[in-house]
XYZ file of C-alpha atoms in Angstrom:
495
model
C -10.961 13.280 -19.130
C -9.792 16.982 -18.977
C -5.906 17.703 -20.357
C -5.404 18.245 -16.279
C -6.114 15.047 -15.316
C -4.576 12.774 -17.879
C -1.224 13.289 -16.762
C -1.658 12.667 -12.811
C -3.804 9.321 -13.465
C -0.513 8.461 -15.705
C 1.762 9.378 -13.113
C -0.354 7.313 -10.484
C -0.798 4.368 -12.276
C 2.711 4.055 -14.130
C 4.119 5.252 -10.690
C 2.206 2.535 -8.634
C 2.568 -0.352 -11.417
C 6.280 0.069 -11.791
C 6.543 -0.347 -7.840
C 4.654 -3.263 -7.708
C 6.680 -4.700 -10.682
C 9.898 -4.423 -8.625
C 8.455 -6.288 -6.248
C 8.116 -9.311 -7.788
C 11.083 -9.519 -10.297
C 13.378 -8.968 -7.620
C 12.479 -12.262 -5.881
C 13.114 -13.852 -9.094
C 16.594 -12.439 -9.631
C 17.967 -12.731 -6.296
C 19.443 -16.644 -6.592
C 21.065 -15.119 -9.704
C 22.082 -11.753 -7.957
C 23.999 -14.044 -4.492
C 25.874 -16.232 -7.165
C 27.232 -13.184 -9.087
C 28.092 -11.067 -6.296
C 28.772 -13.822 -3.999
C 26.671 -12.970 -1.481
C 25.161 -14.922 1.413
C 21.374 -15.526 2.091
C 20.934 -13.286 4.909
C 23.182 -10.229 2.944
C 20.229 -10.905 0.116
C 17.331 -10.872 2.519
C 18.415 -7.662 3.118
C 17.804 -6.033 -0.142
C 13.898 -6.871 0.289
C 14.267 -6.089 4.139
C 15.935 -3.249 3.871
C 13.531 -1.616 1.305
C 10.166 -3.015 3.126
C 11.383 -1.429 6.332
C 12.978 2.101 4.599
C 9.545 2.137 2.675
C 7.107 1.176 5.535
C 8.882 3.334 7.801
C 8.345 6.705 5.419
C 4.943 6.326 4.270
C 2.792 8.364 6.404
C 5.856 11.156 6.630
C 6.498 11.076 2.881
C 2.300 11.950 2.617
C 2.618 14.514 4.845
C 5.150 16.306 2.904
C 3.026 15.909 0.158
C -0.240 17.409 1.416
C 2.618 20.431 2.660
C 4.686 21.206 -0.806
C 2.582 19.083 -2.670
C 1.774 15.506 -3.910
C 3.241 16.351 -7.881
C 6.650 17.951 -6.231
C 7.084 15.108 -4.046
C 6.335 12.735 -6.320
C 8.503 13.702 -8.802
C 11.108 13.760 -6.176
C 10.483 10.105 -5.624
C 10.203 8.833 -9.164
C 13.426 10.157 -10.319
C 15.153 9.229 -7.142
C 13.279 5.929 -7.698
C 15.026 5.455 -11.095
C 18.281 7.054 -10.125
C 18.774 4.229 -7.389
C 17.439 1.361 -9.940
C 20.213 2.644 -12.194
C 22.973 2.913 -9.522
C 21.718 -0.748 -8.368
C 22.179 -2.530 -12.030
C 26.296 -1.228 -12.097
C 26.941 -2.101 -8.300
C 29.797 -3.869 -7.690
C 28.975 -5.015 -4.372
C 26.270 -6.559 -2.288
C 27.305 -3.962 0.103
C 26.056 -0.980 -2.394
C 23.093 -3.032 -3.713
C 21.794 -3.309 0.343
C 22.358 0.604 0.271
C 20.848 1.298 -2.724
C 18.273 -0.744 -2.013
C 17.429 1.154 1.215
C 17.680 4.722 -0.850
C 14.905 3.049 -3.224
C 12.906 2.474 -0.494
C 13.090 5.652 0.937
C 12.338 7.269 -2.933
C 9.096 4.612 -3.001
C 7.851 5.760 0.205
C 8.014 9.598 -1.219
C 6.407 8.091 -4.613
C 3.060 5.662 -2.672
C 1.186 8.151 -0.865
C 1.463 10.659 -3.798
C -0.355 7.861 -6.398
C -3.330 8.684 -4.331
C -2.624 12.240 -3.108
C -2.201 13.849 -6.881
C -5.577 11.342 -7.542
C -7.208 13.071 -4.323
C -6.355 16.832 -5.327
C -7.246 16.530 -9.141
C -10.640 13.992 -9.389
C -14.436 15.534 -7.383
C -14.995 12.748 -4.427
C -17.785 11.405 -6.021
C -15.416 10.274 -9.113
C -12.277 8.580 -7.288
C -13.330 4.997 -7.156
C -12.661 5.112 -11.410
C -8.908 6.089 -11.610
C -8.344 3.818 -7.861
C -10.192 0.807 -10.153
C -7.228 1.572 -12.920
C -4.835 1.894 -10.200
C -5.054 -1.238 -9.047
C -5.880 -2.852 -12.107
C -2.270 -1.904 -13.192
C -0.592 -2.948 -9.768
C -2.614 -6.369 -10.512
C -1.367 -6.805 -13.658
C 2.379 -5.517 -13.009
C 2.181 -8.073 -10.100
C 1.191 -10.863 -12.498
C 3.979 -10.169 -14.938
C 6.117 -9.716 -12.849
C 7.456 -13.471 -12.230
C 7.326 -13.830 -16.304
C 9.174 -10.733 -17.413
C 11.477 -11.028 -14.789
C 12.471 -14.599 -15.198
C 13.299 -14.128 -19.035
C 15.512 -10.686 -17.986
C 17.452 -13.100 -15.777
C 17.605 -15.898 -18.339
C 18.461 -13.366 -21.210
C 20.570 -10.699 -20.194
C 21.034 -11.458 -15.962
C 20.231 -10.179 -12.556
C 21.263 -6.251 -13.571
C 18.602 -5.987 -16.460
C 15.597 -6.765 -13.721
C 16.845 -3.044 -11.646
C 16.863 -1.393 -15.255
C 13.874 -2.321 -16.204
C 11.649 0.550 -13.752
C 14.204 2.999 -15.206
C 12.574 4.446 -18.636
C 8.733 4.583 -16.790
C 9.939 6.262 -13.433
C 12.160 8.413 -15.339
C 9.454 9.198 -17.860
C 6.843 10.048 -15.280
C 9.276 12.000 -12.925
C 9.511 14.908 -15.871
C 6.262 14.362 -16.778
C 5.403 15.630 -12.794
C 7.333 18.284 -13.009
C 5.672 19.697 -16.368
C 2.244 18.989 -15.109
C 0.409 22.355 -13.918
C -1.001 21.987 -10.469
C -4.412 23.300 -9.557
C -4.371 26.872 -8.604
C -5.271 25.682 -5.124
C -3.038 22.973 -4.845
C 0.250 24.346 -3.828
C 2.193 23.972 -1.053
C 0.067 24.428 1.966
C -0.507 23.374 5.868
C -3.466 21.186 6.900
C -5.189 23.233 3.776
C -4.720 26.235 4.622
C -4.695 29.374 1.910
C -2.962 32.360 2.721
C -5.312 33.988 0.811
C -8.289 33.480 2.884
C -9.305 36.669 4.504
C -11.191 35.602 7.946
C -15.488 36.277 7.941
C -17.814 37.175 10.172
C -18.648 33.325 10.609
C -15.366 32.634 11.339
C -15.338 35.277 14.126
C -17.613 33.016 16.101
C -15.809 29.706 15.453
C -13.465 28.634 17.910
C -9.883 30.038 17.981
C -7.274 27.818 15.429
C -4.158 26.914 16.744
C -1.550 29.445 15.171
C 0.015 28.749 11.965
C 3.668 26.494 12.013
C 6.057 27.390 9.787
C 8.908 24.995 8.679
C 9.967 21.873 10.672
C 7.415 22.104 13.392
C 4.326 21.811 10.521
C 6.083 18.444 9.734
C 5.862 17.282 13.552
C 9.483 15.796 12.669
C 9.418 14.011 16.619
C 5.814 12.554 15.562
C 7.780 11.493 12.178
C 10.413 9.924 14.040
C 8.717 8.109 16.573
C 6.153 6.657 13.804
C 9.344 5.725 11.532
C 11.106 3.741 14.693
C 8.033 2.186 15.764
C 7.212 0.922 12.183
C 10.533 -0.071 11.569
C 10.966 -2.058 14.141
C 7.195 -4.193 13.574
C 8.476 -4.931 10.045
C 11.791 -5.947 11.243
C 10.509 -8.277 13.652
C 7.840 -9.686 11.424
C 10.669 -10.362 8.753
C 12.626 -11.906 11.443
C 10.126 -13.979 12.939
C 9.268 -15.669 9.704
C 12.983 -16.937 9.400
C 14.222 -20.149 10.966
C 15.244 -19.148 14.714
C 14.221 -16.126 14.000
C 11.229 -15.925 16.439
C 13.264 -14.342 19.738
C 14.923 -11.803 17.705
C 11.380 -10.438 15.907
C 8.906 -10.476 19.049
C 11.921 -8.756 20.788
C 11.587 -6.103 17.503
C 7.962 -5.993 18.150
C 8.313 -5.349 21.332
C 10.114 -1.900 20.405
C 7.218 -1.476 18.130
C 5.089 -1.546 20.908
C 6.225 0.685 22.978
C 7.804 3.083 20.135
C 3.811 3.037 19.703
C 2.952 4.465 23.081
C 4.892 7.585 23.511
C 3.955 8.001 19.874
C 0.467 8.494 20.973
C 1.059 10.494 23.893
C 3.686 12.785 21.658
C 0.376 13.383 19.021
C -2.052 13.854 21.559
C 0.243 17.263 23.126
C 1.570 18.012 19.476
C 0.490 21.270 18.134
C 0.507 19.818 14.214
C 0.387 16.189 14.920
C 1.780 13.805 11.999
C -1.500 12.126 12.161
C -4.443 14.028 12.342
C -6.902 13.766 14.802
C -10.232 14.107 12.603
C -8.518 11.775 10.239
C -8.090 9.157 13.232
C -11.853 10.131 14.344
C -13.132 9.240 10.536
C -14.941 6.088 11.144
C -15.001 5.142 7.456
C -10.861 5.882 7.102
C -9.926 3.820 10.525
C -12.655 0.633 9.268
C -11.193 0.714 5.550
C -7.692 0.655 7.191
C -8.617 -2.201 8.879
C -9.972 -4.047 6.034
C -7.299 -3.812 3.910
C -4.497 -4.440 6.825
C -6.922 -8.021 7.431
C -7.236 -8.611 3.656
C -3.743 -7.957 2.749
C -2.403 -10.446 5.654
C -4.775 -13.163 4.691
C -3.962 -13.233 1.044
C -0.231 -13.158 1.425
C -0.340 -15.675 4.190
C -2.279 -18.091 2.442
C -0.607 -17.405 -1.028
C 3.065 -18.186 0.748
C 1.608 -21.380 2.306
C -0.224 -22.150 -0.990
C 3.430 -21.729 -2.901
C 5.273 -24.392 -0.651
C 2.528 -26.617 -1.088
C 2.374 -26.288 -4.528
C 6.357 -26.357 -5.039
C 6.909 -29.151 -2.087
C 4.532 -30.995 -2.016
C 3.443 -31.387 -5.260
C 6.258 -30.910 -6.659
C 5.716 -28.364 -9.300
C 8.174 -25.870 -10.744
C 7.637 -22.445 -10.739
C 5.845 -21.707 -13.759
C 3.217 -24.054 -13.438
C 2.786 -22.804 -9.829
C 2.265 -19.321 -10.923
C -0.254 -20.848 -14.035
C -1.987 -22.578 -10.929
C -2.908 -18.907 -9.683
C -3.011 -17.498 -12.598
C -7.076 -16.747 -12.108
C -5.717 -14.655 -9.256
C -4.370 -12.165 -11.137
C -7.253 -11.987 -13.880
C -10.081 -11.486 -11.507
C -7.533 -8.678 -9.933
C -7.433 -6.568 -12.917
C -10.733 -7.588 -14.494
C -12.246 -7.144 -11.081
C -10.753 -3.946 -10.510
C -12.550 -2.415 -13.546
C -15.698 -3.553 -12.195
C -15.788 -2.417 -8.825
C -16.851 1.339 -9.567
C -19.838 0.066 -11.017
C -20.196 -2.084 -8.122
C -20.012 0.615 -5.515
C -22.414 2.997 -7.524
C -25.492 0.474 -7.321
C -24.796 -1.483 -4.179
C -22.809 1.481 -1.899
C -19.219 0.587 -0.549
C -20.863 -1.437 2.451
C -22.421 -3.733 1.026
C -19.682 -4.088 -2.421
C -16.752 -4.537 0.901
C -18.653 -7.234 2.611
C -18.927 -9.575 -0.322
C -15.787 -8.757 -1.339
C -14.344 -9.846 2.485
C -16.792 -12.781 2.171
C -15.433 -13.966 -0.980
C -11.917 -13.450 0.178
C -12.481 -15.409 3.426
C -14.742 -18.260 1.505
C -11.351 -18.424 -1.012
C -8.913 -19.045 2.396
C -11.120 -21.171 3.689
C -11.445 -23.602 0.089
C -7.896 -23.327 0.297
C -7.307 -24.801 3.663
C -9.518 -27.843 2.556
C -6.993 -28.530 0.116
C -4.704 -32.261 0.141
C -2.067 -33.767 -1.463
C -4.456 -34.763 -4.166
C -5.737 -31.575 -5.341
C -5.721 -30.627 -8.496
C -5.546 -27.505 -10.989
C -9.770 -26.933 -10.965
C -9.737 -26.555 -6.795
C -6.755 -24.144 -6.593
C -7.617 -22.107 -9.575
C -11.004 -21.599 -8.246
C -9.971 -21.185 -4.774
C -7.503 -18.362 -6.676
C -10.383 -16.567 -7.934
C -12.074 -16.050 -4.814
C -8.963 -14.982 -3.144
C -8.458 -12.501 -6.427
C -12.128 -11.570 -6.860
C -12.291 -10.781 -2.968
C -9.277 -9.202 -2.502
C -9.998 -6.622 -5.521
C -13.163 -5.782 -4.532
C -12.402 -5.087 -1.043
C -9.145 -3.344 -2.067
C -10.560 -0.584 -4.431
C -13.728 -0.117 -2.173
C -11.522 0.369 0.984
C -8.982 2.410 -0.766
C -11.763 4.587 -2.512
C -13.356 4.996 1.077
C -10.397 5.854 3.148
C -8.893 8.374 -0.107
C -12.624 10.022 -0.424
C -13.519 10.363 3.582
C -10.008 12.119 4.424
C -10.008 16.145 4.457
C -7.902 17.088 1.019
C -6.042 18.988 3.263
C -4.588 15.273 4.914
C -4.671 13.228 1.279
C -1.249 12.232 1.903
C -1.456 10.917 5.273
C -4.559 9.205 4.173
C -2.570 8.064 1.153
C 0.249 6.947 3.496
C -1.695 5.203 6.003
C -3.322 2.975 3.381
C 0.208 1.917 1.769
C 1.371 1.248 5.327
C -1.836 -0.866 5.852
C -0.951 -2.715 2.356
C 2.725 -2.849 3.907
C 2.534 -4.016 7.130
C -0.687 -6.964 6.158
C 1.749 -8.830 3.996
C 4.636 -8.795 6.651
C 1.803 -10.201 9.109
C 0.712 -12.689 6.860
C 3.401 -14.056 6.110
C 5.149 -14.287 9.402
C 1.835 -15.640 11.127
C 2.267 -18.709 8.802
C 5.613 -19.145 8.784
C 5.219 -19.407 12.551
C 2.173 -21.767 12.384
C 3.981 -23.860 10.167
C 6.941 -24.673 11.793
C 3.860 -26.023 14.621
C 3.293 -28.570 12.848
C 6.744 -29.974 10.624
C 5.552 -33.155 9.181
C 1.953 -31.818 7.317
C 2.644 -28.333 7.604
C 3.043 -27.588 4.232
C -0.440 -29.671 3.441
C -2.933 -26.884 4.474
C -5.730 -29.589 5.098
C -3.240 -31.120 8.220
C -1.360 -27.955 8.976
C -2.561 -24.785 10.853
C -1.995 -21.971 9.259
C -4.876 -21.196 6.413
C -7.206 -22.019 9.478
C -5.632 -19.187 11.477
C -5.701 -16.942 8.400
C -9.130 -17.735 7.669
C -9.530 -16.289 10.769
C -7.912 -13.813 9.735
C -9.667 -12.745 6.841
C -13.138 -12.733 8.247
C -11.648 -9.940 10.759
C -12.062 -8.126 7.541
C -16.261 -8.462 7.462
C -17.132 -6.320 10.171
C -14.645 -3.521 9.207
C -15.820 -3.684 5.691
C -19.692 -3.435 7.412
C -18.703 -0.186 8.974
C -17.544 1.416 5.896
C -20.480 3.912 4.572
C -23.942 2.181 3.690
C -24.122 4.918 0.140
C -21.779 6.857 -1.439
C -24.306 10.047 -0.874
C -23.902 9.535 3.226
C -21.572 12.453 4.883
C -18.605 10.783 7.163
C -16.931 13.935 7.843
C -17.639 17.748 8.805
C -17.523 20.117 6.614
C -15.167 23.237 7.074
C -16.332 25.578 9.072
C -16.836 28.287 5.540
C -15.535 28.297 2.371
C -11.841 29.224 1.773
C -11.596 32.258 -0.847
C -10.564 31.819 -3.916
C -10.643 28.220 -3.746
C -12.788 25.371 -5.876
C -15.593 24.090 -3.812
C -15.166 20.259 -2.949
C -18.231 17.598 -3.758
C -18.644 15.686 -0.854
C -20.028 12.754 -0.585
């Protein structure tokens, strides 16, 4: 690995892992944090609603600005801001200021997402991305899985604070470490990749006329931003809502606004100039079917892994720890199964490596909604696996697909849109079962009588025929090339 690259696969995997990690300690230290700070449920809700939405909300906008002024500037920006509002959340004296702080993280996470794949974009040859992805989510896998653990004896040992404090050191670490990393000679700050530099040629003279160069705020389509940011924050709000108790008026009213947010968003891109979503980026078939998987994946495993938690928790009645030792083959076949996928793609072609993976994700929902009150450790664990094994597979395939197929020129965006995917899928998930539940209040939580897992079985196998239109071979060309070579810059492998 050249000197070059070593310190943006650190940034991207520390960066991504450390996210993912506050994640899942927080839901462990909230009953701790609403005792101390004497908080009700819905004012702690809102430290995990406020984030999702502040974070969802950004994404695409925060990539953007990254394939602008660059994915290492902006996600430096976001790692120390990241660590900066961890810090301000373990000494706030207030659930007030934690809410706010919460928010602020959000926003410095959705500058930090689209940049773990942006800086991996700009520094690794097409043809080599699906390796540092595979560590990628490896990490996120295993941060996810330690999560629960690490944060339950932070709580038990020192409290609530020590959980925020914990992302400090690595976000603060690989914040400098951005900002001493030399970027590529072409890398810097640019529009839709374009180098001043480039002197036009004879070829060019014949190509159709581009659209004149923006400059400042009107490169950054900051109505398109705005628009997308509403619409998205209103879905996530109203899936969050319609997963609580009563809730269900309030969220498909918040939907609603997504909805139509969602229209004069497209008719705003389709007259913008420098639309925050590329057109040829939307026209990729491989980027719009990988999006797809992973928005169907990501919804099916978090649906069926909240069901599978009640069941576990209420119905069986175990405690928390030997739930999460239940799953446990979840997380291993995530990060051993992330290491394997490159391999995976190289001999059988992302096609063909997404479609098993969707078919062992929808084969695990589907073992899991066979489940009864008698089940026991072997038939979860193995349903588990397949809902690990799949989900990895189809994960690092999609991602690899959607992060290879996109210009370089729109990494972020493409780096965005797949964290908004893996943003919004959960939020689905989980609010499709919550609602299916409360359908059925007597067996609900049994996912052999209840309907839910059905539904997301369903769900998951919406996730075959986008991973079948993802590319058969990695040597098969998605996209067109540029119309000649820019000057002065490194050619681009292609696959």
């Amino acid at each position: 690995m050249s000197q070059r690259r070593a310190p943006v696969l650190a940034c991207s995997v520390v960066g991504a892992a450390v996210v993912a990690l506050d994640g899942t300690v927080l839901t462990v230290a909230q009953p701790a944090l609403q005792r101390d700070l004497h908080a009700d449920v819905g004012q702690v809700q809102w430290t995990s609603t406020g984030y999702l939405i502040a974070v969802a909300s950004l994404l695409v906008f925060a990539g953007r600005l990254g394939d602008r002024y660059g994915h290492r500037r902006v996600f430096a920006v976001g790692a120390l801001g990241f660590a900066a509002a961890s810090a301000g959340i373990a000494l706030a004296p207030g659930i007030g200021t934690v809410i706010v702080l919460r928010v602020l993280q959000g926003v410095c996470g959705a500058l930090l997402q689209p940049a773990t794949l942006g800086m991996l974009r700009t520094a690794y040859p097409p043809e080599r991305l699906s390796t540092p992805i595979a560590v990628r989510t490896a990490a996120i896998g295993l941060a996810a899985a330690a999560g629960p653990l690490v944060g339950g004896a932070l709580v038990s040992a020192y409290g609530w604070r020590s959980v925020f404090l914990l992302g400090v050191p690595p976000t603060l670490a690989i914040g400098l470490l951005a900002l001493a990393t030399r970027e590529r000679p072409n890398e810097p700050s640019r529009s839709r990749g374009a180098n001043p530099s480039h002197e036009p040629s004879p070829k060019d003279a014949t190509a159709p006329a581009a659209p004149p160069s923006a400059t400042g705020l009107s490169a950054l389509d900051p109505a398109g931003a705005l628009l997308l940011a509403v619409s998205l924050g209103l879905l996530v709000h109203g899936l969050v809502e319609a997963a609580r108790p009563g809730g269900a008026p309030t969220g498909l009213l918040a939907v609603a606004g997504a909805v139509v947010t969602g229209i004069v968003l497209a008719r705003h891109e389709r007259r913008a100039a420098r639309p925050l979503l590329p057109p040829e980026l939307l026209r990729s078939a491989p980027v719009v079917a990988g999006l797809a998987a992973l928005l169907a994946a990501s919804a099916a495993l978090f649906g069926s892994l909240f069901v599978a938690t009640y069941f576990l928790q209420d119905v069986q009645d175990l405690d928390p720890l030997d739930c999460a030792l239940r799953v446990l083959p979840l997380a291993v076949l995530m990060v051993f199964g992330a290491l394997l996928c490159p391999k995976l793609q190289r001999r059988f072609g992302p096609r063909r490596t997404a479609t098993a993976g969707a078919a062992l994700l929808t084969l695990g929902v589907l073992l899991l909604s066979r489940l009864d009150t008698t089940a026991g450790a072997a038939a979860v664990g193995v349903s588990a696996a397949l809902l690990g094994a799949g989900f990895v597979t189809l994960m690092v395939t999609a991602t690899s697909v959607v992060v290879h197929r996109a210009p370089e020129a729109h990494a972020g965006v493409a780096g965005g849109l797949q964290q908004t995917a893996m943003n919004i899928g959960p939020a689905l998930g989980v609010a499709l079962a919550t609602l299916l539940l409360a359908l059925v209040p007597e067996g609900g939580f049994v996912p052999s009588r209840g309907a839910a897992l059905p539904a997301l079985v369903l769900i998951a196998a919406l996730a075959l025929p986008a991973a079948f239109a993802l590319p058969r071979g990695a040597d098969r060309r998605t996209r067109p090339e540029p119309p000649t070579p820019r000057a002065g810059s490194r050619p681009c492998v292609r696959s």
